[in-house]
GROMACS .gro file of C-alpha atoms in nm:
model
  427
    1UNK     CA    1   1.175   0.549   9.497
    2UNK     CA    2   1.537   0.491   9.602
    3UNK     CA    3   1.795   0.519   9.324
    4UNK     CA    4   2.161   0.429   9.286
    5UNK     CA    5   2.422   0.637   9.110
    6UNK     CA    6   2.586   0.395   8.867
    7UNK     CA    7   2.576   0.289   8.504
    8UNK     CA    8   2.511  -0.069   8.613
    9UNK     CA    9   2.199   0.043   8.802
   10UNK     CA   10   2.075   0.241   8.500
   11UNK     CA   11   2.117  -0.063   8.278
   12UNK     CA   12   1.937  -0.279   8.534
   13UNK     CA   13   1.645  -0.035   8.536
   14UNK     CA   14   1.628  -0.053   8.157
   15UNK     CA   15   1.636  -0.433   8.164
   16UNK     CA   16   1.343  -0.438   8.406
   17UNK     CA   17   1.148  -0.163   8.228
   18UNK     CA   18   0.836  -0.305   8.055
   19UNK     CA   19   0.832  -0.004   7.820
   20UNK     CA   20   1.196  -0.035   7.714
   21UNK     CA   21   1.102  -0.215   7.387
   22UNK     CA   22   0.906   0.095   7.279
   23UNK     CA   23   1.239   0.260   7.193
   24UNK     CA   24   1.253   0.027   6.893
   25UNK     CA   25   0.932   0.190   6.768
   26UNK     CA   26   1.114   0.519   6.703
   27UNK     CA   27   1.385   0.655   6.475
   28UNK     CA   28   1.665   0.780   6.703
   29UNK     CA   29   1.892   1.045   6.544
   30UNK     CA   30   2.259   0.955   6.517
   31UNK     CA   31   2.553   1.150   6.653
   32UNK     CA   32   2.851   1.216   6.428
   33UNK     CA   33   3.027   0.912   6.579
   34UNK     CA   34   2.747   0.686   6.452
   35UNK     CA   35   2.595   0.619   6.794
   36UNK     CA   36   2.243   0.714   6.901
   37UNK     CA   37   2.207   1.069   7.022
   38UNK     CA   38   2.093   1.125   7.377
   39UNK     CA   39   1.773   1.290   7.263
   40UNK     CA   40   1.618   1.487   7.550
   41UNK     CA   41   1.417   1.731   7.341
   42UNK     CA   42   1.080   1.558   7.312
   43UNK     CA   43   0.930   1.857   7.494
   44UNK     CA   44   1.007   2.060   7.181
   45UNK     CA   45   0.981   1.810   6.894
   46UNK     CA   46   0.915   1.442   6.948
   47UNK     CA   47   1.089   1.173   6.747
   48UNK     CA   48   0.930   0.996   6.452
   49UNK     CA   49   0.749   0.670   6.526
   50UNK     CA   50   0.853   0.389   6.293
   51UNK     CA   51   0.493   0.334   6.179
   52UNK     CA   52   0.449   0.696   6.066
   53UNK     CA   53   0.594   0.641   5.720
   54UNK     CA   54   0.367   0.340   5.667
   55UNK     CA   55   0.058   0.539   5.760
   56UNK     CA   56   0.156   0.831   5.537
   57UNK     CA   57   0.243   0.604   5.246
   58UNK     CA   58  -0.098   0.439   5.272
   59UNK     CA   59  -0.276   0.773   5.230
   60UNK     CA   60  -0.046   0.875   4.945
   61UNK     CA   61  -0.129   0.545   4.778
   62UNK     CA   62  -0.502   0.603   4.827
   63UNK     CA   63  -0.474   0.947   4.671
   64UNK     CA   64  -0.270   0.800   4.386
   65UNK     CA   65  -0.514   0.518   4.314
   66UNK     CA   66  -0.850   0.672   4.400
   67UNK     CA   67  -0.828   1.049   4.366
   68UNK     CA   68  -1.135   1.215   4.510
   69UNK     CA   69  -1.296   0.877   4.584
   70UNK     CA   70  -1.047   0.842   4.871
   71UNK     CA   71  -1.284   1.055   5.077
   72UNK     CA   72  -1.523   0.759   5.098
   73UNK     CA   73  -1.312   0.449   5.030
   74UNK     CA   74  -1.052   0.235   5.203
   75UNK     CA   75  -0.992   0.144   5.564
   76UNK     CA   76  -0.956   0.508   5.667
   77UNK     CA   77  -1.167   0.728   5.437
   78UNK     CA   78  -1.077   1.093   5.447
   79UNK     CA   79  -1.423   1.236   5.507
   80UNK     CA   80  -1.443   1.118   5.870
   81UNK     CA   81  -1.066   1.084   5.920
   82UNK     CA   82  -1.048   1.322   6.216
   83UNK     CA   83  -1.288   1.092   6.401
   84UNK     CA   84  -1.024   0.817   6.400
   85UNK     CA   85  -0.824   1.034   6.644
   86UNK     CA   86  -1.106   1.108   6.888
   87UNK     CA   87  -1.061   0.808   7.115
   88UNK     CA   88  -0.685   0.860   7.144
   89UNK     CA   89  -0.722   1.231   7.218
   90UNK     CA   90  -0.998   1.168   7.471
   91UNK     CA   91  -0.786   0.914   7.657
   92UNK     CA   92  -0.491   1.152   7.671
   93UNK     CA   93  -0.676   1.448   7.820
   94UNK     CA   94  -0.952   1.274   8.017
   95UNK     CA   95  -1.248   1.368   7.800
   96UNK     CA   96  -1.545   1.225   7.614
   97UNK     CA   97  -1.486   1.157   7.246
   98UNK     CA   98  -1.746   1.420   7.160
   99UNK     CA   99  -1.540   1.683   7.346
  100UNK     CA  100  -1.219   1.657   7.139
  101UNK     CA  101  -1.128   1.731   6.782
  102UNK     CA  102  -0.814   1.760   6.568
  103UNK     CA  103  -0.802   2.092   6.386
  104UNK     CA  104  -0.585   2.392   6.295
  105UNK     CA  105  -0.270   2.479   6.488
  106UNK     CA  106  -0.231   2.558   6.857
  107UNK     CA  107  -0.240   2.938   6.851
  108UNK     CA  108  -0.515   2.938   6.588
  109UNK     CA  109  -0.721   2.717   6.819
  110UNK     CA  110  -0.660   2.951   7.113
  111UNK     CA  111  -0.797   3.234   6.901
  112UNK     CA  112  -1.100   3.027   6.799
  113UNK     CA  113  -1.167   2.942   7.162
  114UNK     CA  114  -1.135   3.303   7.271
  115UNK     CA  115  -1.392   3.401   7.009
  116UNK     CA  116  -1.637   3.182   7.199
  117UNK     CA  117  -1.522   3.212   7.558
  118UNK     CA  118  -1.378   3.562   7.592
  119UNK     CA  119  -1.690   3.778   7.617
  120UNK     CA  120  -1.567   4.100   7.780
  121UNK     CA  121  -1.796   4.357   7.935
  122UNK     CA  122  -1.731   4.700   8.083
  123UNK     CA  123  -1.686   4.546   8.428
  124UNK     CA  124  -1.554   4.196   8.340
  125UNK     CA  125  -1.289   4.225   8.070
  126UNK     CA  126  -0.960   4.089   8.206
  127UNK     CA  127  -0.771   3.782   8.088
  128UNK     CA  128  -0.546   3.617   8.344
  129UNK     CA  129  -0.226   3.459   8.209
  130UNK     CA  130   0.116   3.396   8.360
  131UNK     CA  131   0.380   3.668   8.338
  132UNK     CA  132   0.628   3.443   8.154
  133UNK     CA  133   0.371   3.291   7.918
  134UNK     CA  134   0.490   3.140   7.593
  135UNK     CA  135   0.516   3.445   7.364
  136UNK     CA  136   0.255   3.320   7.115
  137UNK     CA  137  -0.003   3.295   7.395
  138UNK     CA  138   0.085   3.645   7.510
  139UNK     CA  139   0.048   3.782   7.157
  140UNK     CA  140  -0.285   3.604   7.109
  141UNK     CA  141  -0.429   3.735   7.436
  142UNK     CA  142  -0.309   4.089   7.375
  143UNK     CA  143  -0.454   4.093   7.023
  144UNK     CA  144  -0.790   3.958   7.143
  145UNK     CA  145  -0.808   4.229   7.408
  146UNK     CA  146  -0.732   4.499   7.151
  147UNK     CA  147  -0.981   4.348   6.906
  148UNK     CA  148  -1.257   4.395   7.163
  149UNK     CA  149  -1.159   4.758   7.217
  150UNK     CA  150  -0.985   4.724   7.552
  151UNK     CA  151  -0.635   4.821   7.663
  152UNK     CA  152  -0.396   4.531   7.737
  153UNK     CA  153  -0.230   4.742   8.006
  154UNK     CA  154  -0.560   4.733   8.193
  155UNK     CA  155  -0.716   4.407   8.074
  156UNK     CA  156  -0.420   4.167   8.074
  157UNK     CA  157  -0.374   4.039   8.429
  158UNK     CA  158  -0.039   3.871   8.494
  159UNK     CA  159   0.036   3.622   8.769
  160UNK     CA  160   0.404   3.641   8.865
  161UNK     CA  161   0.641   3.449   9.089
  162UNK     CA  162   0.743   3.625   9.407
  163UNK     CA  163   1.052   3.842   9.396
  164UNK     CA  164   1.360   3.622   9.372
  165UNK     CA  165   1.159   3.308   9.286
  166UNK     CA  166   1.101   3.127   8.955
  167UNK     CA  167   0.782   2.934   9.029
  168UNK     CA  168   0.428   3.059   9.074
  169UNK     CA  169   0.287   2.965   9.412
  170UNK     CA  170  -0.056   2.803   9.417
  171UNK     CA  171  -0.167   3.020   9.706
  172UNK     CA  172  -0.069   3.338   9.520
  173UNK     CA  173  -0.264   3.231   9.212
  174UNK     CA  174  -0.572   3.145   9.416
  175UNK     CA  175  -0.551   3.473   9.604
  176UNK     CA  176  -0.532   3.668   9.277
  177UNK     CA  177  -0.836   3.488   9.135
  178UNK     CA  178  -1.029   3.557   9.454
  179UNK     CA  179  -0.926   3.923   9.459
  180UNK     CA  180  -0.970   4.003   9.089
  181UNK     CA  181  -1.225   3.738   8.990
  182UNK     CA  182  -1.519   3.971   8.945
  183UNK     CA  183  -1.326   4.156   8.673
  184UNK     CA  184  -1.181   3.845   8.503
  185UNK     CA  185  -1.361   3.725   8.192
  186UNK     CA  186  -1.116   3.445   8.112
  187UNK     CA  187  -0.841   3.254   8.289
  188UNK     CA  188  -0.601   3.103   8.035
  189UNK     CA  189  -0.300   2.929   8.183
  190UNK     CA  190  -0.073   2.643   8.076
  191UNK     CA  191  -0.111   2.288   8.197
  192UNK     CA  192   0.268   2.276   8.218
  193UNK     CA  193   0.470   2.598   8.212
  194UNK     CA  194   0.710   2.579   7.918
  195UNK     CA  195   1.007   2.756   8.081
  196UNK     CA  196   1.015   2.602   8.428
  197UNK     CA  197   0.830   2.275   8.370
  198UNK     CA  198   0.588   2.355   8.653
  199UNK     CA  199   0.252   2.172   8.639
  200UNK     CA  200  -0.045   2.390   8.729
  201UNK     CA  201  -0.330   2.255   8.942
  202UNK     CA  202  -0.589   2.271   8.666
  203UNK     CA  203  -0.869   2.126   8.876
  204UNK     CA  204  -0.827   2.382   9.154
  205UNK     CA  205  -0.783   2.671   8.909
  206UNK     CA  206  -1.100   2.575   8.722
  207UNK     CA  207  -1.302   2.550   9.041
  208UNK     CA  208  -1.172   2.882   9.172
  209UNK     CA  209  -1.236   3.055   8.840
  210UNK     CA  210  -1.589   2.921   8.806
  211UNK     CA  211  -1.669   3.024   9.162
  212UNK     CA  212  -1.597   3.383   9.055
  213UNK     CA  213  -1.789   3.357   8.727
  214UNK     CA  214  -1.483   3.328   8.499
  215UNK     CA  215  -1.439   3.104   8.198
  216UNK     CA  216  -1.130   2.880   8.227
  217UNK     CA  217  -0.915   2.737   7.948
  218UNK     CA  218  -0.570   2.583   7.925
  219UNK     CA  219  -0.282   2.566   7.681
  220UNK     CA  220  -0.174   2.201   7.702
  221UNK     CA  221   0.121   2.222   7.462
  222UNK     CA  222   0.356   2.077   7.725
  223UNK     CA  223   0.093   1.867   7.903
  224UNK     CA  224  -0.066   1.651   7.632
  225UNK     CA  225   0.114   1.318   7.623
  226UNK     CA  226   0.318   1.420   7.927
  227UNK     CA  227   0.089   1.413   8.231
  228UNK     CA  228  -0.247   1.255   8.311
  229UNK     CA  229  -0.550   1.483   8.303
  230UNK     CA  230  -0.927   1.471   8.358
  231UNK     CA  231  -1.057   1.774   8.169
  232UNK     CA  232  -1.418   1.659   8.161
  233UNK     CA  233  -1.431   1.577   8.530
  234UNK     CA  234  -1.251   1.898   8.620
  235UNK     CA  235  -1.519   2.092   8.428
  236UNK     CA  236  -1.262   2.284   8.220
  237UNK     CA  237  -1.432   2.506   7.960
  238UNK     CA  238  -1.178   2.452   7.681
  239UNK     CA  239  -0.821   2.343   7.617
  240UNK     CA  240  -0.585   2.337   7.318
  241UNK     CA  241  -0.265   2.147   7.249
  242UNK     CA  242  -0.011   2.085   6.977
  243UNK     CA  243   0.075   1.728   6.875
  244UNK     CA  244   0.441   1.752   6.775
  245UNK     CA  245   0.600   1.750   7.121
  246UNK     CA  246   0.519   1.452   7.343
  247UNK     CA  247   0.275   1.325   7.077
  248UNK     CA  248   0.541   1.286   6.807
  249UNK     CA  249   0.330   1.379   6.505
  250UNK     CA  250   0.591   1.581   6.316
  251UNK     CA  251   0.684   1.948   6.286
  252UNK     CA  252   0.386   2.182   6.259
  253UNK     CA  253   0.132   1.901   6.270
  254UNK     CA  254  -0.239   1.960   6.329
  255UNK     CA  255  -0.336   2.052   6.685
  256UNK     CA  256  -0.602   1.924   6.923
  257UNK     CA  257  -0.889   2.098   7.098
  258UNK     CA  258  -1.125   2.021   7.387
  259UNK     CA  259  -1.462   2.187   7.450
  260UNK     CA  260  -1.665   2.069   7.748
  261UNK     CA  261  -1.994   1.907   7.648
  262UNK     CA  262  -2.203   2.158   7.843
  263UNK     CA  263  -2.114   2.417   7.576
  264UNK     CA  264  -2.201   2.204   7.274
  265UNK     CA  265  -2.567   2.304   7.254
  266UNK     CA  266  -2.523   2.664   7.371
  267UNK     CA  267  -2.662   2.867   7.082
  268UNK     CA  268  -2.555   3.194   7.246
  269UNK     CA  269  -2.184   3.129   7.199
  270UNK     CA  270  -2.002   3.331   6.939
  271UNK     CA  271  -1.824   3.115   6.685
  272UNK     CA  272  -1.621   3.159   6.368
  273UNK     CA  273  -1.807   2.907   6.157
  274UNK     CA  274  -1.709   2.699   5.857
  275UNK     CA  275  -1.863   2.410   5.669
  276UNK     CA  276  -1.673   2.137   5.855
  277UNK     CA  277  -1.848   2.246   6.176
  278UNK     CA  278  -2.190   2.215   6.010
  279UNK     CA  279  -2.416   1.920   6.085
  280UNK     CA  280  -2.256   1.636   5.889
  281UNK     CA  281  -2.593   1.489   5.789
  282UNK     CA  282  -2.681   1.797   5.585
  283UNK     CA  283  -2.335   1.939   5.510
  284UNK     CA  284  -2.347   1.854   5.142
  285UNK     CA  285  -2.692   1.996   5.082
  286UNK     CA  286  -2.501   2.323   5.047
  287UNK     CA  287  -2.756   2.528   5.241
  288UNK     CA  288  -2.647   2.868   5.368
  289UNK     CA  289  -2.803   2.827   5.714
  290UNK     CA  290  -2.532   2.706   5.957
  291UNK     CA  291  -2.638   2.422   6.184
  292UNK     CA  292  -2.350   2.343   6.424
  293UNK     CA  293  -2.282   1.988   6.533
  294UNK     CA  294  -2.339   1.934   6.903
  295UNK     CA  295  -1.980   1.837   6.974
  296UNK     CA  296  -1.633   1.991   6.968
  297UNK     CA  297  -1.644   1.931   6.592
  298UNK     CA  298  -1.869   2.237   6.565
  299UNK     CA  299  -1.561   2.457   6.606
  300UNK     CA  300  -1.401   2.317   6.289
  301UNK     CA  301  -1.403   2.545   5.989
  302UNK     CA  302  -1.232   2.344   5.714
  303UNK     CA  303  -1.158   1.986   5.619
  304UNK     CA  304  -0.824   1.893   5.781
  305UNK     CA  305  -0.497   1.789   5.611
  306UNK     CA  306  -0.514   1.410   5.593
  307UNK     CA  307  -0.139   1.348   5.577
  308UNK     CA  308  -0.091   1.531   5.905
  309UNK     CA  309  -0.378   1.343   6.066
  310UNK     CA  310  -0.224   1.015   5.948
  311UNK     CA  311   0.095   1.105   6.137
  312UNK     CA  312  -0.109   1.179   6.448
  313UNK     CA  313  -0.290   0.846   6.412
  314UNK     CA  314   0.048   0.672   6.397
  315UNK     CA  315   0.152   0.847   6.716
  316UNK     CA  316  -0.172   0.769   6.899
  317UNK     CA  317  -0.144   0.405   6.798
  318UNK     CA  318   0.210   0.402   6.936
  319UNK     CA  319   0.090   0.548   7.266
  320UNK     CA  320  -0.184   0.284   7.277
  321UNK     CA  321   0.074   0.012   7.216
  322UNK     CA  322   0.270   0.143   7.516
  323UNK     CA  323  -0.034   0.107   7.740
  324UNK     CA  324  -0.165   0.463   7.730
  325UNK     CA  325  -0.085   0.780   7.920
  326UNK     CA  326  -0.104   0.624   8.268
  327UNK     CA  327   0.171   0.373   8.185
  328UNK     CA  328   0.381   0.648   8.029
  329UNK     CA  329   0.334   0.875   8.326
  330UNK     CA  330   0.442   0.602   8.565
  331UNK     CA  331   0.768   0.551   8.378
  332UNK     CA  332   0.813   0.925   8.332
  333UNK     CA  333   0.811   0.983   8.707
  334UNK     CA  334   1.082   0.718   8.746
  335UNK     CA  335   1.293   0.854   8.458
  336UNK     CA  336   1.277   1.217   8.563
  337UNK     CA  337   1.318   1.121   8.928
  338UNK     CA  338   1.633   0.927   8.840
  339UNK     CA  339   1.767   1.220   8.637
  340UNK     CA  340   1.703   1.464   8.923
  341UNK     CA  341   1.872   1.226   9.168
  342UNK     CA  342   2.182   1.204   8.949
  343UNK     CA  343   2.198   1.580   8.898
  344UNK     CA  344   2.173   1.646   9.269
  345UNK     CA  345   2.429   1.376   9.350
  346UNK     CA  346   2.684   1.478   9.091
  347UNK     CA  347   2.623   1.849   9.034
  348UNK     CA  348   2.428   1.979   9.328
  349UNK     CA  349   2.660   2.278   9.375
  350UNK     CA  350   2.697   2.356   9.006
  351UNK     CA  351   2.343   2.357   8.869
  352UNK     CA  352   2.003   2.469   8.991
  353UNK     CA  353   1.683   2.281   8.900
  354UNK     CA  354   1.395   2.524   8.855
  355UNK     CA  355   1.131   2.252   8.811
  356UNK     CA  356   0.931   2.160   9.123
  357UNK     CA  357   1.022   1.841   9.308
  358UNK     CA  358   0.675   1.707   9.392
  359UNK     CA  359   0.547   1.445   9.148
  360UNK     CA  360   0.218   1.626   9.094
  361UNK     CA  361   0.399   1.951   9.011
  362UNK     CA  362   0.626   1.835   8.726
  363UNK     CA  363   0.618   1.635   8.405
  364UNK     CA  364   0.910   1.490   8.209
  365UNK     CA  365   1.100   1.816   8.174
  366UNK     CA  366   1.367   1.952   8.406
  367UNK     CA  367   1.478   2.312   8.359
  368UNK     CA  368   1.837   2.374   8.463
  369UNK     CA  369   2.048   2.681   8.522
  370UNK     CA  370   2.425   2.667   8.554
  371UNK     CA  371   2.559   2.813   8.876
  372UNK     CA  372   2.927   2.737   8.820
  373UNK     CA  373   3.119   3.063   8.837
  374UNK     CA  374   3.291   3.173   8.521
  375UNK     CA  375   3.111   2.941   8.275
  376UNK     CA  376   2.826   3.079   8.068
  377UNK     CA  377   2.521   2.854   8.049
  378UNK     CA  378   2.500   2.885   7.670
  379UNK     CA  379   2.860   2.764   7.644
  380UNK     CA  380   2.771   2.460   7.856
  381UNK     CA  381   2.472   2.391   7.632
  382UNK     CA  382   2.690   2.405   7.321
  383UNK     CA  383   2.937   2.165   7.480
  384UNK     CA  384   2.677   1.901   7.564
  385UNK     CA  385   2.530   1.934   7.216
  386UNK     CA  386   2.873   1.875   7.062
  387UNK     CA  387   2.904   1.564   7.280
  388UNK     CA  388   2.587   1.409   7.137
  389UNK     CA  389   2.308   1.544   7.359
  390UNK     CA  390   2.003   1.716   7.211
  391UNK     CA  391   1.820   1.935   7.461
  392UNK     CA  392   1.721   2.296   7.416
  393UNK     CA  393   1.820   2.642   7.533
  394UNK     CA  394   1.574   2.906   7.649
  395UNK     CA  395   1.685   3.261   7.710
  396UNK     CA  396   1.801   3.403   7.932
  397UNK     CA  397   1.970   3.109   8.103
  398UNK     CA  398   1.780   2.779   8.102
  399UNK     CA  399   1.876   2.439   7.961
  400UNK     CA  400   1.564   2.224   7.923
  401UNK     CA  401   1.595   1.845   7.915
  402UNK     CA  402   1.308   1.598   7.901
  403UNK     CA  403   1.355   1.220   7.920
  404UNK     CA  404   1.051   1.092   7.734
  405UNK     CA  405   0.918   0.753   7.849
  406UNK     CA  406   0.833   0.631   7.498
  407UNK     CA  407   1.194   0.626   7.378
  408UNK     CA  408   1.438   0.748   7.643
  409UNK     CA  409   1.622   0.513   7.875
  410UNK     CA  410   1.766   0.528   8.223
  411UNK     CA  411   2.106   0.489   8.059
  412UNK     CA  412   2.034   0.805   7.859
  413UNK     CA  413   1.987   0.991   8.187
  414UNK     CA  414   2.306   0.854   8.336
  415UNK     CA  415   2.517   0.930   8.029
  416UNK     CA  416   2.372   1.280   8.001
  417UNK     CA  417   2.473   1.370   8.356
  418UNK     CA  418   2.827   1.246   8.294
  419UNK     CA  419   2.849   1.459   7.978
  420UNK     CA  420   2.705   1.761   8.160
  421UNK     CA  421   2.955   1.713   8.442
  422UNK     CA  422   3.244   1.710   8.198
  423UNK     CA  423   3.103   2.014   8.015
  424UNK     CA  424   3.112   2.217   8.336
  425UNK     CA  425   3.487   2.179   8.367
  426UNK     CA  426   3.695   2.484   8.269
  427UNK     CA  427   3.895   2.432   7.950
   0.00000   0.00000   0.00000
């Protein structure tokens, strides 16, 4: 769409924004001057929904009043509590409710999924990840390769940008899958690359991988709650995501997991089993013969922390109130488009935007590098932070900012660019 570079235009956009009232559903941190921060760090830790405290207090009250009976009593009994999140998760990632489950943490879930879907052989033992993967993913993949007796130097296949470029080209990724596919056991890539903000074509990657006999999974840490997805339709084998970024469930909250339904009844899959994955109809008969549920729930091992799930339920209810992920994505494209427009108008010669321009290739986040001679990017980041902006810094030289449609405004974007512009001036 066509934008205008003015505060008046930003305020007009906010006035006409049907999601603008959602900002009132969140606690916005305050700057030292008492005004709201310009919080552009929802890609790292989302803000607290106002209903979260209510949902947590309800469960604390249930525990206080009922003790162990809280597992079976009240509006949201603890025994099936994770099921109250299934519909919200399914809507976010484009899945059936039987294909999603809340459990563990993100990297733990990646390990659990690799137990089932990384089945290396002498001729097919490689795992394909991106060269600049989030370190935890890299560590997890390397440790899985070593666990199976292979050498990461030979079995970890890295897709890299071309020399002098920051983004991975689709054609290079497809060519690598075609060339190396017969030796690849698992493709595990992000939905959105954490450093550059690049969205990967998950549908095309899955199809290409399956055509070569590979299993395909995704780390959706920066995708869940950020972009629209259709994991079931795309035939993705598995996916994992955290819930504390765009899903606003609080630091270290329980993660989410997707397993395509075609794997639910596959008895040949390896699995690290626990009693919460056992058939719920016979779980409390305390038999030692494991009967997995025919759903993503079969990958659970333990009963989940209810207080964390309550925070996720508060977040999912907030997303539902906003109209769901499609409504959020529509506003997100406008917000991030407006921010890019302002940056290019005001600072086109001073900063470089690593994140792709095409709508389908980016989410909320823009990754910026400072090209002004003589000013270190970290210094610029510290200046904007002192002026009331919360973004984040990623070594070696990237400032990441993400206007989140649930609580950020067009005025936030305008004010941020003015602060960034001032921060680029020599002292």
